[in-house]
Amino acid sequence: MTLIDTADQRDLASSVKRFVSGQAPMSAVRETIKSDAAYDPQVWRRLAQELGLAGLAIPEQYGGAGASWSDLVVALRELGAGLVPSPLLATSVLATGTLLALDDEEARAAWLPRFAEGTAVGALAVSEGTGREWALADSAVTVSDGAVTGTKTAVLNADDADVLLVTTSAGIVLVERDAPGLTITPVDALDLTRGIATVTFDGTPGRVLAGDAAAALESVIDLANLALAAEQAAATKACLDMTTEYAKIRYSFGQPIGIYQGVKHPLANIYTDWALTDAAVRKASESLAEGSETASLDAAVARHLASSGYIEAAKQTMLLHGGIGFTWEHDAHLYYRNAITGNVLLGGPTAQQDRIAATLGV
Amino acid sequence: MTLIDTADQRDLASSVKRFVSGQAPMSAVRETIKSDAAYDPQVWRRLAQELGLAGLAIPEQYGGAGASWSDLVVALRELGAGLVPSPLLATSVLATGTLLALDDEEARAAWLPRFAEGTAVGALAVSEGTGREWALADSAVTVSDGAVTGTKTAVLNADDADVLLVTTSAGIVLVERDAPGLTITPVDALDLTRGIATVTFDGTPGRVLAGDAAAALESVIDLANLALAAEQAAATKACLDMTTEYAKIRYSFGQPIGIYQGVKHPLANIYTDWALTDAAVRKASESLAEGSETASLDAAVARHLASSGYIEAAKQTMLLHGGIGFTWEHDAHLYYRNAITGNVLLGGPTAQQDRIAATLGV
Amino acid sequence: MSTDEFRAKALAWLQQNAKPFDDNEPSSGGATIEESKAFQKGLWEAGLAGITWPKEYGGQGLGTAEQLAFNEVAANFRMPVGPFVIGLGMPAPVLLEFGTEAQKKRHIEPMLKGDEIWSQLFSEPSGGSDVASLQTSATKVEDGWLINGQKVWTSGAQFSDFGAVLVRTDPTRPKHQGITMFIVDLHHPGVTVRPLVVATGDAPFNEVFFDDVHVPDDAVIGEVNNGWSVAVAMLRYERVTIGTGVRARANPLGYDALVELVRARGLDGDASVRRTLAQVYAKESAMRSYSAVLHQEAKAGVPIGARGSAAKLAGATFPLWVSDLVQDIFGEELALQNADTLPLTRSILAAPGGATAGGSNEIQRNIIAERVLGLPKDAGVDKNIPFNQLKLSK
Amino acid sequence: MSTDEFRAKALAWLQQNAKPFDDNEPSSGGATIEESKAFQKGLWEAGLAGITWPKEYGGQGLGTAEQLAFNEVAANFRMPVGPFVIGLGMPAPVLLEFGTEAQKKRHIEPMLKGDEIWSQLFSEPSGGSDVASLQTSATKVEDGWLINGQKVWTSGAQFSDFGAVLVRTDPTRPKHQGITMFIVDLHHPGVTVRPLVVATGDAPFNEVFFDDVHVPDDAVIGEVNNGWSVAVAMLRYERVTIGTGVRARANPLGYDALVELVRARGLDGDASVRRTLAQVYAKESAMRSYSAVLHQEAKAGVPIGARGSAAKLAGATFPLWVSDLVQDIFGEELALQNADTLPLTRSILAAPGGATAGGSNEIQRNIIAERVLGLPKDAGVDKNIPFNQLKLSK
């Protein structure tokens, strides 16, 4: 199992990194935050088309690049480090992963090519509140005569989606954006860089997709864990780098604050936790790409470590920057908001631990 | 509620402290550890008789000093700081507390005067293993026709006891040392300063004591929590003081290690946690002495904080002393062993949290 | 008047003029500045402001017993005195200690009567924990001084009339020895007050810019270049103010608020949630007990010394710790910020700021280690070097 | 011989001469020193010792490919080579790098053949993390040097023939510049080896006392007063040895051991116990992955630099962290030390020692901060002061 980036992956990482610093730096992210939009459509178009990220993990037969999930993970890392708002996670991981894991050729043929070219956004509507983030068999969203009724919470990029994949007690249902009885209400999200909405269905027409919904969802959970963990680990490193640089130029009592062990040691702890987490993400990425039998376990391990480590790193970033780190104008709180959100979305901390225990067979 | 020591308590504290440094210093404690005995009978005699600690909280009518539990706590603090082995906790807190909380005049009249003068040791046999440290109604120790059968674990000073108070499904039973069918097996205890034994009863004659056993046990749990917390908080401070002094005289890279924030900050954290814990112990002590309705809550809070804080302090004491703190000859491991034992005996960490939640009515 | 009579008088006035304290509302009760000014004036007219301060400057000339009696009674009322807390808590006692006769005559009574609101302006963007590295300068001119520079983290500057401003008057001296404190009229046209938006999105502080702000020679508090000792005195008063302030509004990250949310969601049947709440309660309860211990010791004449830093550190780390725990409990809901969880997420975002204000956790740990435990002081490379030769943050 | 042939040869020999690896037994298999010596001699005779070392000193003169092939094959066998790990891992490569021709000829082959066991003697009671503050001295005499002083934390000194001993030869120079490394015959009558009992009650190390121990001039490794650079090289080899050592015995504080105990007690139905085990597994798994990343990078030519310190720190803090968790799980049983929990409590007591050995957590954090993150170095007050003017621990 190769845990270090291949030459191609290093090239991809540099391209995305260059794009982020040139086209979607933090100043641009702040413009997007100020706007009503969840992301900058221009940035998304270029990520999708010029960099080809939207279709990276989509098979060639559906217009994608047919690369592996571990390649997409490389891109997610760089975007996560820059908190770049985009529907990549919603569309190219969650929605794409769901369609690929199900067995509904019609849906795949209809949507994957549009996802791949970045002309359609997909969203996965799974959660029904804390502790019910992956509702399926026990879902309170029901289907009767092809009409969906119920409510989904915390749906990523729902307000931007052309198509919604909805877990229901009857399986996974495809609902199109313009379907009647569909209400999408953006919420006041803690994370300023993610579009999140509540979605209600009131007799909304939808089609139950073919395939083993439960098995499909299992593999989407793994993808979600891996993707979030990759973003989080990279954002953790961004926090660490930002704080380390600050510790070199900020003087207190005649010396850079980075000379004090009170600053050095927390940063060394964050580095150490990050190094382990980064390795765990690499392991999970390879496991998933290789279809290893420990894939679910490795993904949950990566997510568990990445979520908790990022919380700590973002918090310390605020603290170690002192007053300035507490201002709106400083980026620290953007990371902290993102860290908390990533920690609780799509399965919170105890859910990850329970999943690790379950996959270990404890 | 007075949270600072009274003049009398300060005097008592000084007498006990003086006794510890003069008569039971760490070198003497190590002699006791090397011996087969759980404590030095001479030290116990003097603690009991000269300092009057054995009967401090025993009412005058039973030959005690009739002082309050908060006075005994002052003494326990000083003995705990010095890890002085003695049956004070077993006899004058657990056994005495049980007899006082029950309503059996015969047992009180027979044993409290002997406890008070230090001529008899009492033990409370409650535990039946992890998670069953305060077994009573659900106890697997049964009484049939005045004969006790079953096994108790982790009984403090059982091997030294003249009388055992045993929780059974039939209530609290008094068993005398020479009763037939009584087997006391000292165990290889982690803590080198406490005598601990397994006790088995095989049709052993015993008398069920009069009084509300469940209510009595509740108040003994509070006493145990308070007494252990007092010992632990004081031992925490002893660890802190020891490490602080070492940090002033130990040089590394040309400076005392105490100048490095990597040493300063952990010590400051331990001080802060200790200061809060010490205050919580004082609060619990007063609550119990006053019979406040928050007594159970305050005692469990004190114990929870004291147990966890002591573990951390003792561990850091080993770590911050470097290699020397890892040697048998250094006292750090004696404290660490005592800390772990105090953490898990008579209701471990989760049990304390559950008790806090239960008393809060969550 | 006996202490009991004084207490009765205070109680009577408060019953007539103040609302009872309510844990669920901010202690200011959302009063306007004008309402606050009227309340303060009423307090003074009733002989309840400046209780221990000299009569000649507008105080009541009474003793600690009366002050304690008032505090006790007042704890049960909502006191809309927020705008005066800083002025009366810090600049006023410092003026009484270091001010000239003219300064005291001029300012103390108007402050007590609510006619003058004061701010304290010490912190600068490049300073942080190292307040004495301040760079705002005052240059001597013929009839006084010209102040230029920037202060930050200033509470209440937007409605203040005067500020106690710490500036550098001699950059050729070591950093603690070239500082002076001035009384500055914040209505001066060279003073610009700009609200400072923080991580929560609120703007509880200001940035204050000084652009050729002229102050007369008699605006100096204490002596020129001796401002650091005046500042140290003021910071000592700050600690007292923080430590004995009015009861804070119920903390969304505290046990009471959390247990309510937990119960409303039926999560109180979950053993690990219950244990988490138990841990929160325990720590909070111990913080209250420790605060009570310190108060009782102070009353008994036992010096508190730097032990207040342990209370500060515990108070600062508590919400940072609970911030993690609530994520385990409330999960996804925290990301969505509904009316219930908004106070929580706001408190989570505010916690790092709270930890930084009044000295970072690292500074508190140093204070505890050095002044309570007696460990050797940090090397302190900058004590004796002329300020203009020191390395500073950009 | 191709690498594959070499691998086959190694496998064949090991199948004949070594037992398969068993996680549940110590890798030494409880072999006596004599058995270990015989095994090592056999290895050498089979051409499997000193694989990459020069033939002229008794090595096999082969390449890294053969070494890796051997490591791969050997990982599946129990290798009773414990007594030689230090000598062959540290003093031997250092001799090859810094030794005189005579020293290499004299010692390398006997070490490879198992005839000479070596120790490394650097640490002193007063030194700790600051190894260079060592006080054991060598005084020049006519025909060599006289060594006096004490070393500590010496593994295997009780059965060693020689030691690489670091001593101070010139106390008037700054501390790093007056140190020399000597080859010392540990059978010299002036050498006293005393077992050092540690917190667990075991004695895995020794104290070694030197009382007028005479060594000849040609016992110097490298140059007089240049011993520090030799020591630094040896510590570099130590890190390699630690990092690539034989698979360790199953850790009682690791997931595998814990889950077995948990299952035996039927505690695996408890949600919080399961979550605790999940956390332990996650951290342990990530440590393994990180170690694999470092190995793959090293193989790919990416410099590891000081990142090994992160692995060391994680490995050191892991058992300290699990020590707390097991108390929640096993409760009272831990206090009683039965056959099941004895390995646990022993590991708990050993964890602080493990964290200290090879550099404390604080030192590792400094290394990571300074060498990986590029933060400024600690002030370092003692670099240029003559050693005999430095303040030292008593």
XYZ file of C-alpha atoms in Angstrom, chain D residues 12-183:
172
model
C 16.486 -21.521 5.336
C 18.906 -20.769 8.151
C 16.255 -19.137 10.310
C 13.814 -21.978 9.760
C 16.474 -24.316 11.001
C 17.791 -22.232 13.866
C 15.063 -19.887 15.123
C 11.511 -20.302 16.375
C 8.634 -18.562 14.627
C 7.644 -15.209 16.076
C 4.902 -15.343 18.659
C 3.156 -12.139 19.652
C 2.508 -13.487 23.086
C 6.073 -14.142 24.044
C 9.022 -11.833 24.434
C 11.032 -11.753 21.237
C 14.102 -12.969 23.074
C 12.129 -16.032 24.078
C 13.810 -15.891 27.463
C 17.134 -17.066 26.064
C 20.191 -17.095 28.308
C 23.217 -14.999 27.427
C 25.041 -18.155 26.376
C 22.190 -19.164 24.081
C 22.151 -15.687 22.601
C 25.895 -15.790 22.015
C 25.579 -19.133 20.281
C 22.756 -17.844 18.096
C 24.697 -14.741 17.115
C 27.740 -16.820 16.286
C 25.576 -19.050 14.116
C 24.150 -16.020 12.322
C 27.628 -14.764 11.575
C 28.852 -18.136 10.436
C 25.880 -18.337 8.092
C 26.868 -14.958 6.620
C 23.844 -13.207 8.100
C 25.494 -10.801 10.559
C 26.979 -7.451 9.590
C 25.363 -7.810 6.186
C 26.295 -4.350 4.897
C 29.558 -4.052 6.825
C 33.011 -4.282 5.242
C 34.435 -7.759 4.847
C 37.795 -6.716 6.224
C 36.261 -6.267 9.678
C 34.147 -9.379 9.608
C 31.082 -8.062 7.779
C 29.501 -9.530 4.672
C 30.145 -6.557 2.392
C 26.645 -6.738 0.888
C 24.109 -3.998 0.124
C 20.916 -2.490 1.489
C 18.833 -4.834 -0.660
C 20.221 -7.841 1.208
C 19.767 -6.110 4.551
C 16.111 -5.352 3.763
C 15.567 -8.901 2.526
C 16.969 -10.230 5.783
C 14.841 -7.851 7.899
C 11.756 -8.939 6.030
C 12.414 -12.620 6.570
C 13.642 -12.210 10.138
C 10.493 -10.369 11.233
C 8.725 -13.709 11.334
C 11.195 -15.326 13.701
C 12.039 -15.047 17.322
C 15.578 -13.714 17.399
C 17.367 -14.110 20.734
C 19.777 -11.309 19.867
C 18.758 -8.907 22.643
C 22.218 -8.656 24.234
C 23.724 -7.520 20.906
C 21.141 -4.968 19.835
C 22.923 -2.064 21.503
C 26.478 -3.015 20.593
C 25.750 -3.729 16.964
C 23.256 -0.878 16.691
C 25.340 1.921 18.123
C 28.972 1.426 19.210
C 29.791 -0.794 16.227
C 28.683 1.597 13.450
C 30.306 4.429 15.372
C 33.560 2.498 15.533
C 33.282 1.874 11.804
C 32.805 5.618 11.266
C 35.211 7.107 13.827
C 37.413 4.259 15.060
C 41.056 3.687 14.298
C 42.016 0.824 12.059
C 43.273 -1.037 15.125
C 39.996 -0.503 16.977
C 37.960 -1.765 14.079
C 40.157 -4.810 13.593
C 40.096 -5.524 17.302
C 36.369 -5.195 18.031
C 34.008 -5.421 15.049
C 34.382 -9.074 14.239
C 34.149 -10.245 17.878
C 30.949 -8.167 18.188
C 29.480 -9.741 15.056
C 30.449 -13.228 16.239
C 28.807 -12.688 19.613
C 32.087 -12.874 21.487
C 31.941 -9.307 22.758
C 28.897 -7.646 24.231
C 28.921 -3.858 24.337
C 27.026 -1.173 26.224
C 26.605 2.507 25.658
C 27.251 4.721 28.696
C 26.180 8.341 28.222
C 23.491 9.255 30.776
C 24.310 10.519 34.230
C 22.115 11.126 37.262
C 22.510 14.890 37.075
C 22.201 15.158 33.319
C 18.854 13.940 32.126
C 17.850 15.458 28.832
C 20.995 17.556 28.891
C 23.418 14.731 28.146
C 26.274 17.129 27.384
C 26.341 18.323 30.975
C 27.943 15.020 31.963
C 30.348 15.124 34.914
C 32.119 11.778 34.790
C 35.736 12.774 34.268
C 38.840 11.366 32.712
C 42.086 12.794 34.023
C 45.231 12.493 31.959
C 47.865 10.276 33.473
C 51.164 9.264 32.000
C 50.054 6.175 30.112
C 46.412 7.016 29.485
C 43.470 8.296 31.477
C 41.806 7.704 34.833
C 38.011 7.660 34.761
C 35.901 8.549 37.792
C 32.190 9.101 38.069
C 28.836 7.488 37.541
C 26.657 6.520 34.633
C 23.038 5.471 34.830
C 20.245 3.932 32.725
C 22.749 1.550 31.214
C 21.112 -1.437 29.571
C 22.953 -4.738 29.669
C 25.993 -3.477 31.587
C 25.764 -6.539 33.850
C 26.679 -8.863 30.973
C 28.720 -6.488 28.809
C 32.397 -6.780 28.085
C 33.014 -3.263 26.813
C 31.359 0.095 27.005
C 31.445 3.199 24.866
C 31.754 5.726 27.661
C 31.380 9.474 27.327
C 33.426 11.496 29.809
C 34.632 15.035 30.409
C 38.287 15.502 29.601
C 38.476 19.293 29.783
C 36.138 21.131 32.180
C 37.579 24.503 31.265
C 36.002 24.408 27.829
C 32.329 25.016 26.998
C 30.345 21.940 27.752
C 30.179 20.377 24.301
C 33.863 20.921 23.652
C 35.556 19.108 26.508
C 34.049 15.658 26.071
C 35.750 12.463 24.890
C 34.440 8.983 24.133
C 36.421 6.005 25.388
C 36.316 2.267 24.947
